[in-house]
mmCIF file of N, CA, C and O in Angstrom:
data_model
loop_
_atom_site.group_PDB
_atom_site.id
_atom_site.type_symbol
_atom_site.label_atom_id
_atom_site.label_comp_id
_atom_site.label_asym_id
_atom_site.label_seq_id
_atom_site.Cartn_x
_atom_site.Cartn_y
_atom_site.Cartn_z
ATOM 1 N N MET A 351 21.723 0.090 36.147
ATOM 2 C CA MET A 351 22.857 0.342 37.000
ATOM 3 C C MET A 351 24.144 0.055 36.230
ATOM 4 O O MET A 351 24.215 -0.893 35.466
ATOM 5 N N ASN A 352 25.132 0.823 36.520
ATOM 6 C CA ASN A 352 26.383 0.725 35.779
ATOM 7 C C ASN A 352 27.464 0.061 36.633
ATOM 8 O O ASN A 352 28.376 0.703 37.114
ATOM 9 N N PHE A 353 27.368 -1.266 36.786
ATOM 10 C CA PHE A 353 28.359 -2.008 37.554
ATOM 11 C C PHE A 353 29.540 -2.340 36.665
ATOM 12 O O PHE A 353 29.382 -2.650 35.492
ATOM 13 N N ARG A 354 30.754 -2.330 37.258
ATOM 14 C CA ARG A 354 31.949 -2.718 36.509
ATOM 15 C C ARG A 354 32.036 -4.226 36.355
ATOM 16 O O ARG A 354 32.618 -4.723 35.396
ATOM 17 N N GLY A 355 31.474 -4.968 37.280
ATOM 18 C CA GLY A 355 31.529 -6.420 37.196
ATOM 19 C C GLY A 355 30.817 -7.072 38.360
ATOM 20 O O GLY A 355 30.461 -6.413 39.333
ATOM 21 N N ALA A 356 30.615 -8.357 38.240
ATOM 22 C CA ALA A 356 30.021 -9.151 39.321
ATOM 23 C C ALA A 356 31.023 -10.251 39.674
ATOM 24 O O ALA A 356 31.609 -10.878 38.791
ATOM 25 N N TYR A 357 31.213 -10.480 40.952
ATOM 26 C CA TYR A 357 32.203 -11.445 41.408
ATOM 27 C C TYR A 357 31.558 -12.474 42.322
ATOM 28 O O TYR A 357 30.740 -12.120 43.167
ATOM 29 N N ASN A 358 31.920 -13.717 42.123
ATOM 30 C CA ASN A 358 31.412 -14.827 42.933
ATOM 31 C C ASN A 358 32.532 -15.343 43.819
ATOM 32 O O ASN A 358 33.575 -15.766 43.321
ATOM 33 N N PHE A 359 32.320 -15.318 45.116
ATOM 34 C CA PHE A 359 33.320 -15.773 46.073
ATOM 35 C C PHE A 359 33.030 -17.218 46.470
ATOM 36 O O PHE A 359 31.901 -17.548 46.799
ATOM 37 N N ARG A 360 34.069 -18.052 46.455
ATOM 38 C CA ARG A 360 33.965 -19.450 46.882
ATOM 39 C C ARG A 360 34.982 -19.675 47.999
ATOM 40 O O ARG A 360 36.051 -20.212 47.769
ATOM 41 N N PRO A 361 34.649 -19.266 49.226
ATOM 42 C CA PRO A 361 35.649 -19.233 50.299
ATOM 43 C C PRO A 361 35.967 -20.562 50.967
ATOM 44 O O PRO A 361 36.969 -20.663 51.656
ATOM 45 N N GLY A 362 35.172 -21.587 50.860
ATOM 46 C CA GLY A 362 35.453 -22.831 51.571
ATOM 47 C C GLY A 362 35.205 -22.674 53.065
ATOM 48 O O GLY A 362 34.236 -22.049 53.482
ATOM 49 N N PHE A 363 36.121 -23.179 53.895
ATOM 50 C CA PHE A 363 35.975 -23.090 55.351
ATOM 51 C C PHE A 363 36.401 -21.705 55.822
ATOM 52 O O PHE A 363 37.471 -21.221 55.465
ATOM 53 N N MET A 364 35.568 -21.064 56.617
ATOM 54 C CA MET A 364 35.908 -19.754 57.169
ATOM 55 C C MET A 364 35.965 -19.837 58.689
ATOM 56 O O MET A 364 34.989 -20.215 59.335
ATOM 57 N N LYS A 365 37.115 -19.497 59.243
ATOM 58 C CA LYS A 365 37.285 -19.494 60.691
ATOM 59 C C LYS A 365 36.569 -18.262 61.248
ATOM 60 O O LYS A 365 36.777 -17.144 60.780
ATOM 61 N N PRO A 366 35.710 -18.432 62.244
ATOM 62 C CA PRO A 366 34.980 -17.289 62.798
ATOM 63 C C PRO A 366 35.905 -16.349 63.568
ATOM 64 O O PRO A 366 36.984 -16.737 64.014
ATOM 65 N N VAL A 367 35.465 -15.123 63.721
ATOM 66 C CA VAL A 367 36.230 -14.135 64.473
ATOM 67 C C VAL A 367 35.981 -14.312 65.964
ATOM 68 O O VAL A 367 34.970 -14.889 66.379
ATOM 69 N N GLU A 368 36.907 -13.817 66.760
ATOM 70 C CA GLU A 368 36.763 -13.918 68.207
ATOM 71 C C GLU A 368 35.537 -13.133 68.659
ATOM 72 O O GLU A 368 35.296 -12.019 68.218
ATOM 73 N N GLY A 369 34.744 -13.746 69.506
ATOM 74 C CA GLY A 369 33.539 -13.102 70.018
ATOM 75 C C GLY A 369 32.292 -13.377 69.193
ATOM 76 O O GLY A 369 31.204 -12.940 69.560
ATOM 77 N N GLN A 370 32.423 -14.083 68.090
ATOM 78 C CA GLN A 370 31.260 -14.401 67.264
ATOM 79 C C GLN A 370 30.347 -15.339 68.052
ATOM 80 O O GLN A 370 30.799 -16.341 68.589
ATOM 81 N N ILE A 371 29.061 -15.023 68.128
ATOM 82 C CA ILE A 371 28.172 -15.761 69.017
ATOM 83 C C ILE A 371 27.332 -16.829 68.329
ATOM 84 O O ILE A 371 26.735 -17.652 68.995
ATOM 85 N N ASN A 372 27.298 -16.870 67.020
ATOM 86 C CA ASN A 372 26.427 -17.829 66.344
ATOM 87 C C ASN A 372 27.155 -19.080 65.858
ATOM 88 O O ASN A 372 26.742 -19.707 64.903
ATOM 89 N N VAL A 373 28.224 -19.465 66.525
ATOM 90 C CA VAL A 373 28.973 -20.669 66.177
ATOM 91 C C VAL A 373 28.455 -21.822 67.034
ATOM 92 O O VAL A 373 28.428 -21.732 68.257
ATOM 93 N N LYS A 374 28.042 -22.887 66.398
ATOM 94 C CA LYS A 374 27.512 -24.047 67.113
ATOM 95 C C LYS A 374 28.630 -24.763 67.871
ATOM 96 O O LYS A 374 29.752 -24.864 67.384
ATOM 97 N N TRP A 375 28.339 -25.289 69.028
ATOM 98 C CA TRP A 375 29.340 -25.917 69.893
ATOM 99 C C TRP A 375 30.037 -27.101 69.244
ATOM 100 O O TRP A 375 31.211 -27.340 69.451
ATOM 101 N N PHE A 376 29.322 -27.854 68.387
ATOM 102 C CA PHE A 376 29.921 -29.047 67.794
ATOM 103 C C PHE A 376 30.905 -28.724 66.679
ATOM 104 O O PHE A 376 31.622 -29.593 66.218
ATOM 105 N N PHE A 377 30.974 -27.456 66.239
ATOM 106 C CA PHE A 377 31.975 -27.046 65.258
ATOM 107 C C PHE A 377 33.287 -26.617 65.905
ATOM 108 O O PHE A 377 34.294 -26.447 65.222
ATOM 109 N N THR A 378 33.300 -26.436 67.217
ATOM 110 C CA THR A 378 34.471 -25.907 67.909
ATOM 111 C C THR A 378 35.754 -26.698 67.623
ATOM 112 O O THR A 378 36.783 -26.091 67.338
ATOM 113 N N PRO A 379 35.758 -28.027 67.668
ATOM 114 C CA PRO A 379 37.015 -28.745 67.351
ATOM 115 C C PRO A 379 37.500 -28.487 65.924
ATOM 116 O O PRO A 379 38.696 -28.347 65.683
ATOM 117 N N PHE A 380 36.576 -28.397 64.985
ATOM 118 C CA PHE A 380 36.955 -28.155 63.591
ATOM 119 C C PHE A 380 37.534 -26.761 63.387
ATOM 120 O O PHE A 380 38.381 -26.555 62.522
ATOM 121 N N ILE A 381 37.065 -25.809 64.178
ATOM 122 C CA ILE A 381 37.536 -24.433 64.046
ATOM 123 C C ILE A 381 39.039 -24.358 64.287
ATOM 124 O O ILE A 381 39.738 -23.574 63.654
ATOM 125 N N TRP A 382 39.562 -25.173 65.178
ATOM 126 C CA TRP A 382 40.992 -25.139 65.489
ATOM 127 C C TRP A 382 41.790 -26.156 64.680
ATOM 128 O O TRP A 382 42.942 -25.907 64.338
ATOM 129 N N ILE A 383 41.201 -27.289 64.346
ATOM 130 C CA ILE A 383 41.932 -28.347 63.648
ATOM 131 C C ILE A 383 42.009 -28.101 62.138
ATOM 132 O O ILE A 383 43.063 -28.255 61.533
ATOM 133 N N PHE A 384 40.902 -27.722 61.530
ATOM 134 C CA PHE A 384 40.833 -27.604 60.070
ATOM 135 C C PHE A 384 41.871 -26.641 59.491
ATOM 136 O O PHE A 384 42.577 -26.999 58.548
ATOM 137 N N PRO A 385 42.013 -25.417 60.015
ATOM 138 C CA PRO A 385 43.014 -24.508 59.434
ATOM 139 C C PRO A 385 44.455 -24.995 59.574
ATOM 140 O O PRO A 385 45.303 -24.653 58.767
ATOM 141 N N VAL A 386 44.731 -25.807 60.583
ATOM 142 C CA VAL A 386 46.092 -26.320 60.769
ATOM 143 C C VAL A 386 46.424 -27.367 59.706
ATOM 144 O O VAL A 386 47.489 -27.322 59.084
ATOM 145 N N PHE A 387 45.519 -28.299 59.467
ATOM 146 C CA PHE A 387 45.771 -29.382 58.527
ATOM 147 C C PHE A 387 45.412 -29.043 57.080
ATOM 148 O O PHE A 387 45.953 -29.632 56.151
ATOM 149 N N PHE A 388 44.489 -28.132 56.882
ATOM 150 C CA PHE A 388 44.041 -27.765 55.534
ATOM 151 C C PHE A 388 44.132 -26.256 55.344
ATOM 152 O O PHE A 388 43.162 -25.592 55.020
ATOM 153 N N GLN A 389 45.333 -25.727 55.535
ATOM 154 C CA GLN A 389 45.524 -24.285 55.461
ATOM 155 C C GLN A 389 45.163 -23.710 54.088
ATOM 156 O O GLN A 389 44.641 -22.612 53.990
ATOM 157 N N SER A 390 45.391 -24.475 53.035
ATOM 158 C CA SER A 390 45.091 -23.985 51.690
ATOM 159 C C SER A 390 43.596 -23.991 51.386
ATOM 160 O O SER A 390 43.169 -23.474 50.361
ATOM 161 N N LYS A 391 42.783 -24.572 52.270
ATOM 162 C CA LYS A 391 41.342 -24.640 52.049
ATOM 163 C C LYS A 391 40.549 -23.850 53.081
ATOM 164 O O LYS A 391 39.344 -24.009 53.192
ATOM 165 N N SER A 392 41.228 -22.994 53.848
ATOM 166 C CA SER A 392 40.519 -22.234 54.876
ATOM 167 C C SER A 392 40.936 -20.773 54.846
ATOM 168 O O SER A 392 42.043 -20.424 54.443
ATOM 169 N N LEU A 393 40.019 -19.936 55.270
ATOM 170 C CA LEU A 393 40.211 -18.491 55.329
ATOM 171 C C LEU A 393 39.657 -17.969 56.639
ATOM 172 O O LEU A 393 38.890 -18.649 57.313
ATOM 173 N N THR A 394 40.000 -16.737 56.955
ATOM 174 C CA THR A 394 39.350 -16.070 58.074
ATOM 175 C C THR A 394 38.287 -15.135 57.512
ATOM 176 O O THR A 394 38.333 -14.758 56.335
ATOM 177 N N LEU A 395 37.354 -14.745 58.338
ATOM 178 C CA LEU A 395 36.327 -13.800 57.889
ATOM 179 C C LEU A 395 36.952 -12.452 57.530
ATOM 180 O O LEU A 395 36.467 -11.757 56.638
ATOM 181 N N HIS A 396 38.034 -12.097 58.216
ATOM 182 C CA HIS A 396 38.717 -10.841 57.901
ATOM 183 C C HIS A 396 39.321 -10.873 56.497
ATOM 184 O O HIS A 396 39.265 -9.875 55.767
ATOM 185 N N GLU A 397 39.889 -12.005 56.107
ATOM 186 C CA GLU A 397 40.455 -12.130 54.765
ATOM 187 C C GLU A 397 39.376 -11.999 53.696
ATOM 188 O O GLU A 397 39.572 -11.321 52.686
ATOM 189 N N VAL A 398 38.247 -12.631 53.922
ATOM 190 C CA VAL A 398 37.147 -12.553 52.950
ATOM 191 C C VAL A 398 36.647 -11.113 52.850
ATOM 192 O O VAL A 398 36.421 -10.594 51.751
ATOM 193 N N GLY A 399 36.507 -10.451 53.968
ATOM 194 C CA GLY A 399 36.048 -9.056 53.969
ATOM 195 C C GLY A 399 37.005 -8.130 53.244
ATOM 196 O O GLY A 399 36.593 -7.290 52.431
ATOM 197 N N ARG A 400 38.320 -8.269 53.523
ATOM 198 C CA ARG A 400 39.315 -7.435 52.837
ATOM 199 C C ARG A 400 39.321 -7.707 51.338
ATOM 200 O O ARG A 400 39.443 -6.793 50.527
ATOM 201 N N ALA A 401 39.168 -8.979 50.962
ATOM 202 C CA ALA A 401 39.142 -9.326 49.544
ATOM 203 C C ALA A 401 37.924 -8.708 48.854
ATOM 204 O O ALA A 401 38.028 -8.221 47.729
ATOM 205 N N MET A 402 36.789 -8.713 49.533
ATOM 206 C CA MET A 402 35.580 -8.114 48.944
ATOM 207 C C MET A 402 35.760 -6.611 48.736
ATOM 208 O O MET A 402 35.351 -6.071 47.703
ATOM 209 N N ILE A 403 36.376 -5.956 49.677
ATOM 210 C CA ILE A 403 36.629 -4.516 49.533
ATOM 211 C C ILE A 403 37.608 -4.267 48.397
ATOM 212 O O ILE A 403 37.387 -3.399 47.542
ATOM 213 N N ASN A 404 38.699 -5.039 48.358
ATOM 214 C CA ASN A 404 39.718 -4.832 47.325
ATOM 215 C C ASN A 404 39.217 -5.145 45.926
ATOM 216 O O ASN A 404 39.602 -4.473 44.968
ATOM 217 N N VAL A 405 38.360 -6.143 45.770
ATOM 218 C CA VAL A 405 37.869 -6.473 44.435
ATOM 219 C C VAL A 405 36.939 -5.375 43.912
ATOM 220 O O VAL A 405 36.906 -5.112 42.709
ATOM 221 N N THR A 406 36.216 -4.706 44.798
ATOM 222 C CA THR A 406 35.364 -3.610 44.330
ATOM 223 C C THR A 406 36.190 -2.394 43.936
ATOM 224 O O THR A 406 35.810 -1.656 43.029
ATOM 225 N N GLN A 407 37.325 -2.193 44.580
ATOM 226 C CA GLN A 407 38.161 -1.038 44.268
ATOM 227 C C GLN A 407 39.091 -1.282 43.084
ATOM 228 O O GLN A 407 39.307 -0.400 42.266
ATOM 229 N N LYS A 408 39.659 -2.505 42.988
ATOM 230 C CA LYS A 408 40.685 -2.786 41.990
ATOM 231 C C LYS A 408 40.220 -3.681 40.853
ATOM 232 O O LYS A 408 40.853 -3.740 39.809
ATOM 233 N N GLY A 409 39.130 -4.441 41.076
ATOM 234 C CA GLY A 409 38.701 -5.411 40.079
ATOM 235 C C GLY A 409 39.542 -6.673 40.164
ATOM 236 O O GLY A 409 40.462 -6.775 40.979
ATOM 237 N N TYR A 410 39.234 -7.652 39.311
ATOM 238 C CA TYR A 410 39.989 -8.898 39.269
ATOM 239 C C TYR A 410 39.760 -9.532 37.902
ATOM 240 O O TYR A 410 38.682 -9.378 37.325
ATOM 241 N N PRO A 411 40.760 -10.232 37.366
ATOM 242 C CA PRO A 411 40.626 -10.776 36.007
ATOM 243 C C PRO A 411 39.526 -11.817 35.823
ATOM 244 O O PRO A 411 38.990 -11.954 34.727
ATOM 245 N N THR A 412 39.206 -12.584 36.871
ATOM 246 C CA THR A 412 38.164 -13.597 36.741
ATOM 247 C C THR A 412 36.973 -13.222 37.617
ATOM 248 O O THR A 412 37.115 -12.521 38.621
ATOM 249 N N SER A 413 35.805 -13.712 37.246
ATOM 250 C CA SER A 413 34.600 -13.360 38.004
ATOM 251 C C SER A 413 34.330 -14.335 39.152
ATOM 252 O O SER A 413 33.603 -14.005 40.069
ATOM 253 N N THR A 414 34.916 -15.529 39.107
ATOM 254 C CA THR A 414 34.759 -16.489 40.196
ATOM 255 C C THR A 414 36.067 -16.560 40.957
ATOM 256 O O THR A 414 37.101 -16.910 40.398
ATOM 257 N N LEU A 415 36.011 -16.226 42.238
ATOM 258 C CA LEU A 415 37.214 -16.168 43.051
ATOM 259 C C LEU A 415 37.277 -17.371 43.983
ATOM 260 O O LEU A 415 36.409 -17.555 44.830
ATOM 261 N N GLU A 416 38.307 -18.185 43.789
ATOM 262 C CA GLU A 416 38.547 -19.354 44.625
ATOM 263 C C GLU A 416 39.357 -18.924 45.854
ATOM 264 O O GLU A 416 39.713 -17.763 45.985
ATOM 265 N N ILE A 417 39.691 -19.863 46.706
ATOM 266 C CA ILE A 417 40.386 -19.570 47.954
ATOM 267 C C ILE A 417 41.718 -18.862 47.699
ATOM 268 O O ILE A 417 42.033 -17.867 48.346
ATOM 269 N N ARG A 418 42.502 -19.343 46.749
ATOM 270 C CA ARG A 418 43.805 -18.716 46.487
ATOM 271 C C ARG A 418 43.639 -17.300 45.968
ATOM 272 O O ARG A 418 44.442 -16.424 46.276
ATOM 273 N N ASP A 419 42.600 -17.035 45.163
ATOM 274 C CA ASP A 419 42.336 -15.688 44.667
ATOM 275 C C ASP A 419 41.943 -14.764 45.823
ATOM 276 O O ASP A 419 42.377 -13.608 45.884
ATOM 277 N N ILE A 420 41.120 -15.258 46.725
ATOM 278 C CA ILE A 420 40.675 -14.470 47.871
ATOM 279 C C ILE A 420 41.878 -14.124 48.750
ATOM 280 O O ILE A 420 42.007 -12.989 49.213
ATOM 281 N N LYS A 421 42.766 -15.103 48.972
ATOM 282 C CA LYS A 421 43.962 -14.829 49.777
ATOM 283 C C LYS A 421 44.843 -13.774 49.127
ATOM 284 O O LYS A 421 45.391 -12.913 49.794
ATOM 285 N N ASN A 422 44.987 -13.824 47.798
ATOM 286 C CA ASN A 422 45.780 -12.817 47.088
ATOM 287 C C ASN A 422 45.162 -11.427 47.219
ATOM 288 O O ASN A 422 45.875 -10.437 47.389
ATOM 289 N N LEU A 423 43.855 -11.345 47.125
ATOM 290 C CA LEU A 423 43.177 -10.055 47.231
ATOM 291 C C LEU A 423 43.169 -9.513 48.648
ATOM 292 O O LEU A 423 43.046 -8.308 48.857
ATOM 293 N N ALA A 424 43.306 -10.378 49.633
ATOM 294 C CA ALA A 424 43.244 -9.948 51.036
ATOM 295 C C ALA A 424 44.544 -9.291 51.484
ATOM 296 O O ALA A 424 44.565 -8.679 52.551
ATOM 297 N N LEU A 425 45.599 -9.400 50.718
ATOM 298 C CA LEU A 425 46.893 -8.820 51.125
ATOM 299 C C LEU A 425 46.877 -7.316 51.093
ATOM 300 O O LEU A 425 46.264 -6.664 50.378
#
Protein backbone atom coordinates (compact mmCIF):
# COMPACT_ATOMS: atom_id res chain seq x y z
CA MET A 1 0.00 0.00 0.00
CA ASN A 2 1.21 3.45 -0.83
CA PHE A 3 0.48 5.54 2.27
CA ARG A 4 1.87 9.08 2.53
CA GLY A 5 2.36 8.72 6.27
CA ALA A 6 1.13 7.35 9.57
CA TYR A 7 -0.02 9.66 12.34
CA ASN A 8 -0.44 8.98 16.05
CA PHE A 9 -3.03 11.06 17.89
CA ARG A 10 -2.61 11.78 21.62
CA PRO A 11 -5.84 13.64 22.44
CA GLY A 12 -5.92 13.54 26.26
CA PHE A 13 -9.40 14.27 27.68
CA MET A 14 -12.18 14.27 25.08
CA LYS A 15 -15.53 15.83 25.90
CA PRO A 16 -18.33 13.63 24.53
CA VAL A 17 -20.85 14.94 22.03
CA GLU A 18 -24.43 15.67 22.98
CA GLY A 19 -26.56 12.54 22.85
CA GLN A 20 -23.65 10.13 23.28
CA ILE A 21 -25.04 7.15 25.19
CA ASN A 22 -21.94 5.28 26.36
CA VAL A 23 -20.77 7.84 28.94
CA LYS A 24 -20.66 6.46 32.48
CA TRP A 25 -22.62 8.44 35.08
CA PHE A 26 -19.62 8.94 37.38
CA PHE A 27 -17.74 10.84 34.63
CA THR A 28 -20.50 13.46 34.32
CA PRO A 29 -18.95 15.99 36.78
CA PHE A 30 -15.57 15.73 35.04
CA ILE A 31 -17.15 16.30 31.64
CA TRP A 32 -18.13 19.84 32.68
CA ILE A 33 -15.33 20.70 35.12
CA PHE A 34 -12.22 19.41 33.32
CA PRO A 35 -12.49 21.53 30.13
CA VAL A 36 -13.03 24.69 32.19
CA PHE A 37 -9.96 24.27 34.41
CA PHE A 38 -7.71 22.37 31.98
CA GLN A 39 -8.67 23.82 28.61
CA SER A 40 -5.21 23.18 27.16
CA LYS A 41 -5.52 19.46 27.98
CA SER A 42 -9.00 18.77 26.60
CA LEU A 43 -10.62 18.46 23.20
CA THR A 44 -14.02 17.73 21.78
CA LEU A 45 -14.71 14.68 19.64
CA HIS A 46 -15.53 17.05 16.78
CA GLU A 47 -12.07 18.62 16.98
CA VAL A 48 -10.38 15.23 16.89
CA GLY A 49 -12.50 14.16 13.92
CA ARG A 50 -11.77 17.34 11.95
CA ALA A 51 -8.07 17.01 12.71
CA MET A 52 -8.05 13.41 11.46
CA ILE A 53 -9.69 14.46 8.20
CA ASN A 54 -7.35 17.43 7.74
CA VAL A 55 -4.18 15.44 8.43
CA THR A 56 -5.10 12.91 5.74
CA GLN A 57 -5.72 15.68 3.22
CA LYS A 58 -2.88 18.09 4.10
CA GLY A 59 -0.34 16.03 6.04
CA TYR A 60 1.58 17.30 9.07
CA PRO A 61 5.30 17.78 9.81
CA THR A 62 5.37 15.38 12.78
CA SER A 63 3.92 11.89 13.04
CA THR A 64 2.83 12.19 16.69
CA LEU A 65 0.15 14.79 17.22
CA GLU A 66 -0.28 16.23 20.71
CA ILE A 67 -3.28 18.25 21.91
CA ARG A 68 -1.99 21.58 20.56
CA ASP A 69 -1.29 19.99 17.15
CA ILE A 70 -4.79 18.49 17.03
CA LYS A 71 -6.33 21.88 17.89
CA ASN A 72 -4.32 23.53 15.10
CA LEU A 73 -5.45 20.92 12.58
CA ALA A 74 -9.09 21.19 13.67
CA LEU A 75 -9.35 24.83 12.54
